[in-house]
XYZ file of C-alpha atoms in Angstrom:
740
model
C 19.519 32.553 12.801
C 21.579 32.566 16.270
C 18.092 32.828 18.028
C 16.720 29.777 16.055
C 19.169 28.006 17.322
C 19.468 28.413 20.105
C 15.319 28.468 20.766
C 15.992 24.917 19.199
C 18.969 24.124 21.357
C 17.082 24.865 24.231
C 13.552 22.208 25.477
C 11.177 23.289 26.254
C 10.748 21.583 29.557
C 14.379 20.858 31.272
C 14.806 16.905 30.791
C 15.628 16.741 34.559
C 11.829 17.235 35.266
C 10.386 15.911 31.698
C 11.825 12.717 32.587
C 9.613 11.319 34.709
C 6.744 12.050 32.488
C 7.986 8.852 30.272
C 5.188 6.394 30.982
C 2.478 8.571 30.381
C 3.813 7.981 25.977
C 3.083 4.939 26.561
C 0.024 5.538 29.463
C -2.228 7.416 27.820
C -2.914 5.222 24.648
C -3.464 2.561 27.026
C -5.935 4.372 28.266
C -7.854 5.125 25.338
C -8.044 1.783 24.182
C -9.101 0.783 27.767
C -12.192 3.665 27.445
C -13.252 2.974 24.062
C -13.102 -0.848 24.412
C -15.220 -1.081 27.631
C -17.189 2.376 27.251
C -16.945 2.675 23.360
C -20.020 1.690 23.167
C -22.424 3.955 25.321
C -19.893 7.160 24.095
C -21.305 6.982 20.443
C -18.883 6.972 17.407
C -17.933 11.017 17.609
C -16.792 10.698 21.283
C -15.009 7.281 20.685
C -13.062 9.137 17.746
C -12.359 11.877 19.744
C -10.875 9.528 23.032
C -9.197 7.467 20.148
C -7.201 10.637 18.071
C -6.830 12.612 21.612
C -5.108 9.744 22.893
C -2.842 9.115 20.035
C -2.700 13.633 19.944
C -1.180 13.425 23.123
C 1.516 10.912 22.989
C 2.544 12.704 19.804
C 3.168 16.021 21.796
C 4.479 13.914 24.472
C 7.090 12.482 22.096
C 8.322 15.398 20.436
C 8.715 16.716 23.894
C 10.944 13.382 24.562
C 12.659 14.022 21.709
C 13.747 17.849 21.962
C 14.604 17.325 25.600
C 17.561 14.757 24.151
C 18.782 17.657 22.067
C 18.437 19.837 24.466
C 22.067 21.658 24.883
C 21.319 24.704 26.974
C 23.869 26.590 28.451
C 26.278 24.851 26.211
C 25.973 21.611 27.848
C 24.303 18.580 26.058
C 21.862 16.358 28.255
C 23.497 13.488 29.068
C 22.803 11.051 31.595
C 24.800 8.224 33.860
C 25.536 5.120 32.611
C 24.842 2.447 35.454
C 27.553 0.313 33.914
C 30.390 3.123 33.183
C 33.116 4.393 35.735
C 31.148 8.172 37.040
C 32.469 9.795 34.073
C 30.662 7.353 31.051
C 27.806 9.000 30.580
C 24.638 8.569 28.040
C 24.991 11.629 25.591
C 21.566 12.792 23.665
C 19.418 10.747 25.772
C 17.105 11.058 29.141
C 15.667 7.816 30.802
C 13.486 7.014 33.185
C 13.764 4.271 36.137
C 10.104 3.388 37.757
C 12.433 -0.056 39.816
C 11.793 -3.741 39.742
C 9.584 -5.172 37.380
C 10.113 -8.226 38.364
C 13.065 -10.353 40.252
C 14.106 -14.402 40.886
C 17.096 -14.741 42.600
C 19.819 -12.881 41.142
C 18.005 -12.215 38.248
C 16.200 -8.315 37.901
C 13.627 -6.216 36.141
C 13.412 -2.898 36.017
C 10.611 -1.241 34.419
C 13.138 1.179 32.480
C 12.620 3.824 29.713
C 15.155 5.605 27.071
C 14.825 8.109 24.966
C 16.956 8.737 22.389
C 18.070 9.657 19.445
C 16.801 6.824 17.587
C 13.857 5.545 19.388
C 13.188 9.575 19.766
C 12.409 9.544 16.233
C 10.378 6.229 16.301
C 8.257 8.165 18.617
C 7.807 10.366 16.038
C 7.013 8.461 13.663
C 4.426 5.804 15.649
C 2.584 8.621 17.258
C 2.358 10.479 14.322
C 1.996 8.435 11.612
C -0.632 7.405 13.748
C -2.514 10.284 13.793
C -3.445 10.773 10.785
C -3.925 7.173 10.558
C -6.478 7.457 13.235
C -8.326 10.776 11.667
C -7.962 8.783 8.411
C -10.235 5.885 10.274
C -13.212 8.413 11.782
C -14.190 8.324 8.260
C -12.903 5.428 6.356
C -14.936 3.299 9.111
C -17.894 5.993 9.763
C -20.149 3.213 8.354
C -19.283 0.004 11.075
C -20.695 -0.958 13.923
C -17.203 -2.081 16.158
C -15.845 1.294 15.203
C -15.461 1.173 19.236
C -13.298 -1.961 18.873
C -11.528 -0.448 16.258
C -10.551 1.943 17.629
C -10.057 -0.110 20.903
C -7.368 -2.415 19.168
C -5.418 1.010 17.459
C -5.476 2.449 20.869
C -3.926 -0.365 22.117
C -1.626 -1.075 19.435
C 0.349 2.222 19.601
C 0.749 1.757 23.294
C 2.417 -1.432 22.564
C 4.755 -0.763 19.932
C 5.393 2.666 22.234
C 6.408 -0.110 24.987
C 9.052 -1.838 22.672
C 10.593 1.436 21.050
C 11.085 2.793 24.615
C 12.418 -0.391 26.332
C 15.822 -0.042 28.393
C 16.216 -3.962 28.463
C 14.970 -6.711 26.206
C 12.346 -8.262 28.797
C 10.529 -5.004 28.923
C 11.024 -4.445 24.952
C 9.597 -7.866 24.715
C 6.122 -7.707 26.386
C 5.655 -4.377 23.832
C 6.883 -7.459 20.393
C 4.050 -9.448 22.239
C 1.288 -6.447 22.523
C 1.903 -5.379 18.957
C 2.034 -8.996 18.058
C -1.665 -9.794 19.650
C -2.605 -6.328 18.631
C -2.093 -6.774 14.875
C -4.063 -10.019 14.897
C -7.448 -8.530 16.830
C -6.661 -6.055 13.947
C -5.748 -8.513 11.406
C -9.380 -10.401 12.034
C -11.378 -7.134 12.751
C -13.765 -8.817 10.853
C -13.930 -12.537 12.176
C -17.638 -13.188 10.947
C -15.622 -14.063 7.551
C -13.921 -17.081 8.158
C -11.609 -16.265 5.648
C -9.903 -13.224 7.261
C -10.187 -14.378 10.708
C -8.346 -17.195 9.456
C -5.334 -14.435 8.168
C -5.263 -13.331 11.950
C -4.545 -16.606 13.354
C -2.156 -17.510 9.869
C -0.021 -13.770 11.673
C -0.482 -15.444 15.456
C 0.990 -18.461 14.943
C 4.129 -18.014 12.554
C 4.612 -14.586 14.701
C 4.843 -17.260 17.371
C 7.415 -19.268 15.970
C 9.642 -15.896 15.781
C 8.615 -14.956 19.324
C 9.401 -18.589 20.507
C 13.111 -18.221 19.282
C 13.112 -14.710 20.898
C 13.187 -15.785 23.903
C 15.352 -18.497 23.597
C 18.346 -16.277 21.694
C 17.906 -13.126 25.289
C 18.638 -16.377 27.781
C 21.888 -16.817 25.684
C 22.596 -13.654 26.353
C 21.580 -13.902 29.963
C 24.359 -16.991 30.903
C 26.695 -14.804 28.435
C 26.381 -11.831 30.684
C 26.920 -14.571 33.556
C 29.491 -16.194 31.592
C 31.669 -12.944 31.806
C 31.013 -11.276 34.740
C 32.092 -14.907 35.741
C 35.619 -14.898 34.145
C 36.189 -11.146 33.523
C 39.252 -9.323 34.856
C 40.286 -5.420 35.310
C 41.124 -5.222 31.431
C 38.407 -6.411 30.226
C 36.398 -4.134 31.844
C 39.154 -0.930 31.435
C 38.831 -1.863 27.550
C 35.034 -1.028 27.735
C 35.207 1.891 30.358
C 34.028 -0.320 33.258
C 35.631 -1.181 36.580
C 34.243 -5.281 38.036
C 32.365 -3.321 40.633
C 30.642 -0.453 38.893
C 29.726 -3.827 36.432
C 27.920 -5.357 38.826
C 26.769 -3.516 40.687
C 25.622 -2.432 37.759
C 24.253 -5.978 36.766
C 22.257 -6.101 40.178
C 20.398 -2.848 40.333
C 19.056 -3.060 36.310
C 19.445 -6.599 35.642
C 21.725 -8.583 33.074
C 19.512 -7.088 30.144
C 19.348 -3.402 30.307
C 20.966 -2.480 26.291
C 23.285 0.184 28.376
C 24.797 -3.512 30.213
C 25.266 -5.375 26.611
C 27.014 -2.610 24.881
C 29.920 -3.137 27.900
C 30.310 -6.564 27.539
C 30.663 -5.675 23.704
C 33.075 -2.907 24.145
C 35.258 -5.944 25.673
C 34.672 -9.164 23.147
C 36.874 -8.269 20.915
C 40.656 -9.595 19.851
C 43.526 -7.786 21.052
C 41.598 -5.394 24.248
C 44.130 -7.829 26.414
C 42.032 -9.188 28.738
C 40.858 -12.755 30.165
C 37.583 -12.587 27.839
C 37.836 -12.551 24.420
C 35.592 -13.986 20.611
C 37.884 -17.026 21.090
C 37.702 -17.713 25.094
C 36.038 -21.394 25.849
C 33.425 -19.788 28.983
C 33.685 -22.205 31.250
C 30.667 -23.254 33.333
C 27.380 -23.313 33.514
C 25.396 -24.745 30.764
C 27.441 -22.916 27.737
C 30.025 -24.520 29.090
C 32.113 -24.734 26.231
C 31.478 -22.979 23.597
C 33.257 -19.411 22.516
C 32.426 -16.457 23.161
C 31.794 -15.925 19.309
C 29.830 -19.283 18.660
C 27.212 -18.128 21.335
C 27.262 -14.749 20.687
C 25.801 -16.099 16.749
C 23.645 -17.953 17.471
C 21.676 -15.757 19.654
C 22.344 -12.912 17.250
C 20.684 -16.216 14.503
C 18.124 -16.758 16.830
C 17.554 -12.505 16.867
C 16.646 -12.918 13.665
C 14.413 -15.215 13.133
C 12.253 -13.349 15.532
C 12.522 -10.351 13.199
C 12.011 -12.883 10.083
C 8.814 -13.633 12.005
C 7.479 -9.759 13.301
C 9.266 -7.973 10.580
C 7.849 -10.213 7.359
C 10.829 -12.197 6.412
C 12.136 -15.425 4.533
C 10.650 -18.067 6.480
C 7.869 -16.346 8.196
C 7.371 -13.634 5.950
C 4.172 -15.708 4.760
C 1.835 -14.203 7.013
C 1.944 -10.078 5.873
C 0.239 -10.918 2.730
C -2.744 -11.997 4.191
C -3.314 -9.463 6.550
C -4.274 -7.158 4.139
C -7.676 -9.288 4.954
C -8.198 -6.014 8.269
C -9.040 -3.021 7.480
C -7.507 -0.716 5.533
C -5.810 2.341 7.746
C -5.072 -0.844 9.579
C -2.496 -1.978 7.085
C -1.619 1.173 6.756
C 0.273 1.846 10.905
C 0.842 -1.895 11.313
C 2.063 -3.249 8.004
C 3.425 -0.023 6.758
C 5.240 1.994 9.664
C 5.308 1.157 13.180
C 4.807 -2.877 14.083
C 7.118 -3.836 10.638
C 10.075 -2.171 10.968
C 10.341 -3.621 15.237
C 13.166 -6.297 13.753
C 15.299 -3.097 11.931
C 14.805 -1.198 15.325
C 16.091 -4.144 16.987
C 19.185 -4.759 14.957
C 19.871 -1.251 15.038
C 19.935 -0.934 19.213
C 21.473 -4.446 18.986
C 24.039 -3.082 17.331
C 27.020 -3.543 18.997
C 26.452 -6.479 19.502
C 25.623 -7.541 15.875
C 28.792 -6.493 14.668
C 30.935 -9.414 16.635
C 29.415 -12.202 14.299
C 29.986 -11.292 11.150
C 28.327 -14.250 10.000
C 24.821 -13.364 11.810
C 25.712 -10.626 10.195
C 26.272 -12.327 5.771
C 22.583 -13.873 7.626
C 21.076 -10.858 7.578
C 22.335 -9.549 4.122
C 21.317 -12.103 2.455
C 18.231 -12.959 4.053
C 17.340 -10.169 3.426
C 18.191 -9.810 -0.476
C 16.704 -13.218 -1.204
C 13.084 -12.465 1.090
C 13.416 -8.595 -1.140
C 13.500 -9.766 -4.187
C 10.796 -12.570 -3.974
C 9.138 -10.720 -2.119
C 9.377 -7.984 -5.516
C 8.690 -10.865 -8.030
C 5.261 -11.641 -6.920
C 3.882 -8.300 -6.707
C 4.573 -8.412 -10.045
C 1.727 -10.910 -10.723
C -0.612 -9.691 -7.961
C -3.755 -6.900 -9.284
C -4.914 -6.585 -5.755
C -4.221 -3.457 -4.434
C -3.403 -3.777 -1.466
C -1.736 -6.916 -2.609
C 1.203 -5.469 -4.257
C 1.814 -2.874 -1.569
C 1.759 -5.789 0.698
C 4.085 -8.077 -1.025
C 5.933 -3.964 -1.670
C 6.392 -3.421 2.106
C 7.671 -7.146 2.679
C 11.092 -6.362 -0.052
C 10.985 -2.478 0.965
C 11.844 -4.227 5.062
C 14.662 -6.875 3.492
C 16.348 -3.993 1.692
C 16.352 -2.625 5.552
C 18.143 -5.779 7.085
C 20.278 -5.848 3.601
C 21.177 -2.572 5.529
C 22.020 -3.841 9.387
C 23.174 -7.157 8.090
C 26.002 -5.206 6.291
C 26.436 -2.427 9.052
C 25.009 -0.083 7.224
C 22.540 1.203 10.677
C 21.384 4.659 10.504
C 21.644 4.422 6.624
C 18.667 1.527 7.440
C 16.915 3.159 10.103
C 17.220 5.970 7.816
C 15.473 3.821 5.072
C 12.530 3.098 8.218
C 11.845 6.242 8.533
C 10.932 7.730 4.832
C 9.331 4.199 4.645
C 6.591 4.639 7.521
C 6.270 8.035 5.346
C 5.343 7.205 1.664
C 4.602 3.417 2.724
C 1.192 4.281 5.068
C 0.722 6.788 2.626
C 0.529 4.347 -0.006
C -2.272 2.371 1.940
C -4.241 5.669 2.587
C -5.004 5.714 -0.895
C -5.189 2.658 -1.595
C -8.090 2.775 0.867
C -9.586 5.844 -0.745
C -9.432 4.123 -4.146
C -11.752 1.462 -2.673
C -13.996 3.778 -1.335
C -14.746 5.725 -3.755
C -14.217 3.008 -6.005
C -17.218 0.478 -4.082
C -14.682 -1.064 -2.473
C -12.690 -2.483 -5.881
C -9.337 -4.016 -5.263
C -8.480 -5.451 -8.692
C -6.428 -2.555 -10.582
C -7.265 -4.476 -13.401
C -11.017 -3.256 -12.700
C -10.290 0.229 -11.741
C -8.440 3.202 -14.680
C -8.983 6.447 -15.757
C -9.117 7.573 -11.181
C -6.241 11.012 -12.369
C -9.308 12.957 -13.252
C -11.866 11.958 -10.459
C -9.873 11.700 -7.631
C -7.328 14.601 -8.066
C -6.001 14.872 -4.444
C -5.831 10.658 -4.172
C -3.827 10.760 -7.067
C -1.288 13.631 -6.542
C -0.493 11.740 -3.318
C -0.300 8.144 -4.324
C 2.207 9.406 -7.773
C 4.480 11.447 -5.404
C 4.573 7.948 -3.281
C 5.204 5.782 -5.916
C 7.555 8.184 -7.417
C 8.958 8.102 -3.900
C 9.527 4.584 -2.923
C 10.674 3.861 -6.711
C 13.586 5.666 -6.188
C 13.248 9.056 -8.381
C 14.834 12.004 -7.233
C 14.770 14.240 -5.228
C 12.258 12.119 -3.383
C 13.313 10.742 0.137
C 13.159 6.879 -0.837
C 15.827 7.986 -3.294
C 18.153 8.880 -1.105
C 17.455 6.365 2.555
C 17.562 3.502 -0.644
C 20.531 5.006 -1.931
C 22.210 5.341 1.001
C 21.917 1.444 2.213
C 22.820 0.054 -1.323
C 26.069 1.962 -1.065
C 27.010 1.584 2.450
C 26.148 -2.310 1.346
C 28.859 -1.804 -1.590
C 31.475 -0.846 0.050
C 31.136 -2.923 3.755
C 33.227 -5.208 3.928
C 32.634 -8.317 6.376
C 35.757 -9.957 7.593
C 36.763 -13.472 5.372
C 33.077 -12.897 4.404
C 34.392 -10.273 1.202
C 31.272 -11.773 -1.410
C 28.553 -11.287 0.531
C 29.204 -7.018 -0.470
C 29.076 -7.355 -4.131
C 26.133 -10.186 -4.172
C 23.554 -8.007 -1.819
C 25.155 -4.688 -3.985
C 23.848 -6.377 -7.042
C 20.869 -7.749 -5.883
C 19.654 -4.667 -4.520
C 19.624 -3.405 -7.794
C 17.945 -5.595 -9.125
C 15.500 -5.229 -6.439
C 15.369 -1.581 -7.212
C 14.466 -2.037 -10.927
C 11.602 -4.268 -9.693
C 10.683 -1.543 -7.467
C 10.187 1.236 -9.877
C 8.008 -2.060 -11.892
C 5.796 -2.942 -9.664
C 4.585 0.389 -8.581
C 4.543 1.937 -11.881
C 2.647 -0.851 -13.092
C -0.003 -0.116 -9.846
C 0.059 3.486 -10.793
C -0.678 3.527 -14.409
C -3.416 0.491 -14.155
C -5.773 2.078 -11.364
C -5.037 5.974 -12.015
C -4.247 6.594 -15.820
C -5.540 5.446 -19.326
C -9.391 4.905 -19.675
C -12.452 3.588 -17.142
C -12.339 -0.194 -16.797
C -16.190 -1.310 -17.734
C -15.743 -3.696 -15.494
C -15.400 -0.693 -12.205
C -18.204 -1.419 -9.927
C -19.312 2.123 -9.740
C -19.532 4.479 -13.059
C -18.137 7.410 -11.810
C -15.506 7.060 -8.475
C -15.559 9.718 -6.166
C -12.652 12.210 -3.814
C -12.852 11.025 0.188
C -13.272 13.212 2.791
C -11.106 15.648 4.165
C -10.631 13.380 6.576
C -8.792 11.209 3.973
C -7.532 13.360 1.561
C -5.540 15.947 4.655
C -3.351 12.804 6.838
C -2.773 11.524 2.262
C -1.988 14.916 1.512
C 0.320 15.686 4.961
C 2.136 12.039 4.610
C 2.648 12.936 0.662
C 4.699 16.245 1.938
C 6.462 14.259 4.397
C 7.503 11.702 1.370
C 9.990 14.331 0.104
C 10.987 16.533 3.093
C 12.548 13.560 5.333
C 15.012 13.528 2.047
C 17.084 16.474 4.210
C 18.002 13.779 6.699
C 20.099 11.908 4.023
C 22.161 15.279 2.690
C 25.535 15.211 3.877
C 25.518 18.554 6.326
C 27.706 18.364 9.099
C 31.238 18.154 8.843
C 32.776 14.440 9.847
C 35.685 15.113 12.268
C 38.125 13.634 10.079
C 37.105 15.965 7.632
C 34.471 15.932 4.555
C 30.838 15.872 5.253
C 28.923 13.492 6.473
C 24.915 12.786 6.161
C 22.289 14.475 8.972
C 21.220 11.935 9.774
C 24.254 9.324 10.538
C 25.488 12.159 12.514
C 21.811 12.552 14.571
C 21.925 9.078 15.153
C 26.069 9.045 15.935
C 25.619 9.104 20.054
C 23.753 6.114 19.372
C 25.933 4.114 17.239
C 28.906 4.764 17.958
C 29.502 2.074 20.428
C 28.773 -0.411 17.129
C 32.115 1.493 15.109
C 33.751 0.792 17.842
C 33.468 -2.871 18.242
C 33.725 -2.801 14.623
C 37.346 -1.111 14.596
C 38.034 -3.224 17.357
C 36.964 -7.048 16.524
C 37.897 -5.741 12.994
C 34.618 -8.136 12.154
C 33.464 -5.965 9.853
C 34.878 -2.840 7.663
C 32.864 0.403 8.116
C 32.880 2.798 5.543
C 32.352 6.328 5.766
C 32.089 7.777 2.250
C 29.311 9.155 1.331
C 27.411 8.578 -2.536
C 28.995 10.250 -5.355
C 26.943 11.635 -8.554
C 27.801 8.077 -10.156
C 26.155 6.370 -7.859
C 23.589 8.457 -7.911
C 23.688 8.232 -11.311
C 23.082 4.750 -11.575
C 20.615 4.070 -8.614
C 18.448 6.610 -11.305
C 18.931 4.684 -13.473
C 18.211 1.625 -12.644
C 15.191 3.261 -10.869
C 14.060 5.099 -14.542
C 14.707 1.470 -16.323
C 11.835 0.101 -14.651
C 9.740 2.412 -14.434
C 9.835 2.725 -18.741
C 9.362 -0.817 -18.879
C 6.206 -0.830 -17.269
C 4.677 2.298 -18.994
C 5.642 0.508 -22.442
C 4.494 -2.626 -20.471
C 1.187 -1.340 -20.264
C 0.554 2.281 -21.803
C 1.604 0.258 -25.746
C 2.330 -2.492 -25.614
C -0.111 -5.018 -23.899
C -2.788 -3.133 -25.044
C -1.600 -4.095 -28.615
C -1.795 -7.252 -28.107
C -5.850 -7.577 -26.621
C -7.522 -10.568 -28.539
C -4.287 -12.091 -28.982
C -3.405 -15.699 -27.266
C -0.740 -15.210 -24.698
C 2.088 -17.923 -25.060
C 1.966 -20.280 -22.697
C 5.160 -19.971 -21.590
C 4.531 -16.460 -20.758
C 0.624 -17.771 -18.745
C 2.979 -20.384 -16.873
C 5.335 -17.044 -15.458
C 2.139 -15.446 -14.589
C 0.423 -17.976 -12.718
C 3.744 -19.181 -11.453
C 4.422 -15.703 -9.065
C 0.896 -15.178 -9.202
C 0.308 -17.623 -7.100
C 3.386 -16.386 -4.592
C 5.767 -19.049 -5.757
C 3.707 -22.000 -4.696
C 5.691 -20.959 -1.126
C 2.226 -21.837 0.919
C 1.572 -23.941 -1.117
C 5.749 -26.199 0.142
C 4.969 -25.469 3.813
C 1.935 -27.091 4.384
C 3.258 -29.816 2.141
C 6.466 -30.034 4.622
C 5.236 -28.333 7.515
C 2.126 -28.630 8.012
C 0.700 -32.160 7.019
C 3.652 -33.259 8.384
C 2.340 -31.384 11.769
C -1.585 -32.480 11.336
C -0.509 -35.800 10.648
C 1.104 -36.633 13.959
C -0.971 -34.358 15.980
C -3.386 -36.749 14.212
C -1.476 -40.102 15.912
C -0.794 -38.082 18.848
C -5.018 -37.919 19.321
C -5.624 -40.959 17.988
C -2.618 -42.836 20.193
C -1.464 -41.839 22.631
C -4.939 -39.341 23.705
C -7.991 -41.278 22.417
C -6.959 -44.568 22.840
C -3.646 -44.694 25.651
C -4.584 -41.979 27.880
C -8.642 -42.411 27.594
C -9.511 -46.009 27.148
C -6.367 -47.702 29.228
C -5.705 -45.365 32.023
C -9.463 -43.195 32.640
C -12.177 -45.778 30.536
C -10.248 -49.121 31.580
C -9.808 -48.303 35.166
C -13.227 -46.666 35.471
C -13.747 -50.410 33.949
C -11.742 -52.474 36.201
C -13.507 -50.599 39.551
C -17.223 -51.251 37.656
C -16.775 -55.018 37.372
C -14.931 -55.732 40.807
C -17.940 -53.316 42.113
C -20.727 -55.568 40.255
C -19.163 -59.024 41.528
C -19.121 -57.633 45.186
C -22.254 -56.828 44.665
C -23.732 -60.382 44.406
C -22.885 -61.034 47.698
C -24.435 -58.173 49.819
C -27.471 -59.488 48.469
C -30.476 -57.821 52.009
C -32.082 -61.135 52.207
C -31.005 -62.079 55.938
C -32.199 -65.708 55.554
C -28.907 -65.831 52.294
C -26.928 -64.335 55.746
C -28.618 -67.114 57.226
C -27.921 -70.180 54.840
C -24.178 -69.202 54.744
C -23.267 -68.344 57.802
C -24.890 -72.056 58.953
C -22.672 -73.534 55.998
C -19.633 -72.074 57.372
C -20.198 -72.746 60.435
C -20.754 -76.937 59.182
C -17.739 -76.141 57.062
C -15.723 -75.058 60.019
C -17.019 -77.945 61.831
C -16.006 -81.147 59.361
C -12.698 -79.608 58.848
C -12.456 -79.443 63.368
C -12.983 -83.084 62.372
C -10.739 -84.612 59.801
C -7.771 -82.292 61.407
C -9.363 -84.923 65.426
C -9.673 -87.964 62.707
C -5.924 -87.650 61.184
């Protein structure tokens, strides 16, 4: 046993040797995208598959090596690296990093191309490349008849490269490059079948909606830069000492790494709480600069709310969630990769990475939790009435992301990250299962026109059932434990002067759990059980090829085994046991816990769910599933042929039309903007600029030239006559002057 433990505690490649190779994790998919995109037409289908899958497989192997290196403890000494912003004895444990030098600089502002892998980014590397490889393998069969296969795999590789950049970046600016990269790649993949105007429109909708959030992200970054500058001007030795640093060391870190490096932001967060005894605290006004007069706490709240808007765009939360359901226009593997496992979780990752700053603002935390809860509930209610299998899963994704936002908003960062990981497994399996159903049923997506597939698609049915039980929250699957960990933390953590938030969000969470169980059970029952629908496109479905079923089996297996991360297996320093994943992420989240204790902005509860907590969660999930089973197996079949009450029809129509949110946005936002744009075009552009300034200048010049042209006839006799008349006129004028 000791030999096995020692084997896993010793990385195959020493961390200091492997660190300079971190860039290869991004470079391999990027190279794959280049080869497939430029030479794909000439390489042929099989070679494109080989290049694309090999690039992701290579990135997965390197990610595994990096992940292993972060837990290296050869000789009893854990891997660590110096903190550029801390004192000499200050080290970052369980992390490896490499700085490739200055990316760009302007004045005293500097951004490096630095990559960081710790336990948080390491586990996400495995999710991105591992699930990504399975989706690439699945796509080789799913896209086998598509002529644009080379573009598809180029876009997939490009997306993975951008997502890896987002996760590995050690500063906000480089993270934003990955943030924008995944947005661009998702636009290309959603609108992949661009000859269909509806699908092209869905891609544009996703792109424009995300730009709104990205603009807020940029403004938030600018505010952070100004805040760091103000802190460095006003802080004294006591502030730096509270953060485990010194003024000279902190300024050296700023000059070497730049102001938006995550480790530098952590140091500032540690120095800002009230009561550390320094010159700067959350209530301290900023003395100079564009933020003069505002307090550090107020600016931090505004900054976090701006990042919330940015995360709402990328992670499909209110008010920017509307793009995700329409994004189902892309091929099904795109939905599995982007809208289940990776891109949409970027907002959750961002707040986990910036957790030490977020806990400084209870207002921002409460807003994030409430936005997440309302988004989750709204999406769950809309999913009730959707008949398109991919649309149901899309709204389910929005709902599950809302649960993760509830977690980060209430300070349960480790549980939110755990639900991110488990959700990536079972939701990718569900989306790929939906693709398999479509593949075997003539591309039918209406669940009411399927039915009885459990006999004909046994592998797809079994994996879909496991994933449905996981997302529903049934013991002993991973979704039950990760979701319950979030809700337990939400219930027991309390925000300063906002204690009511935890009770409200927890109550909404229980309702969401029941709703999730209902609509997912509905999808499963209508698709796989009962009789074959007489409206089915094909009389008999067929099972998919092994390229598609193998990823389903692996993802279903992961949906079960990842429950280990939620089990209280690790001893807690204060006594008792803590979940494995909480212990695993503790090196990353420890600064946030220290800031929360010092600032007293949030009371973090370290207890683990008990039997009663598990029982309540299980009963709620079971009630939702049982209700769906009763309605769709017994009640509704017995009502066939009977008139549906008007009220029930109205409720269903409202939910089916997504509570008319798109129409509301059209009325209050899009039409006014279009009207203003029309006025600017017709009045400012067409009338003032084109007619008055451009054409008006040309008109005046033309008329003046036309008048002058009358004097330039080219007739010598006319010129002589004019000269004679001029001389005669001059003589007459002179004679008159003499006579007078």
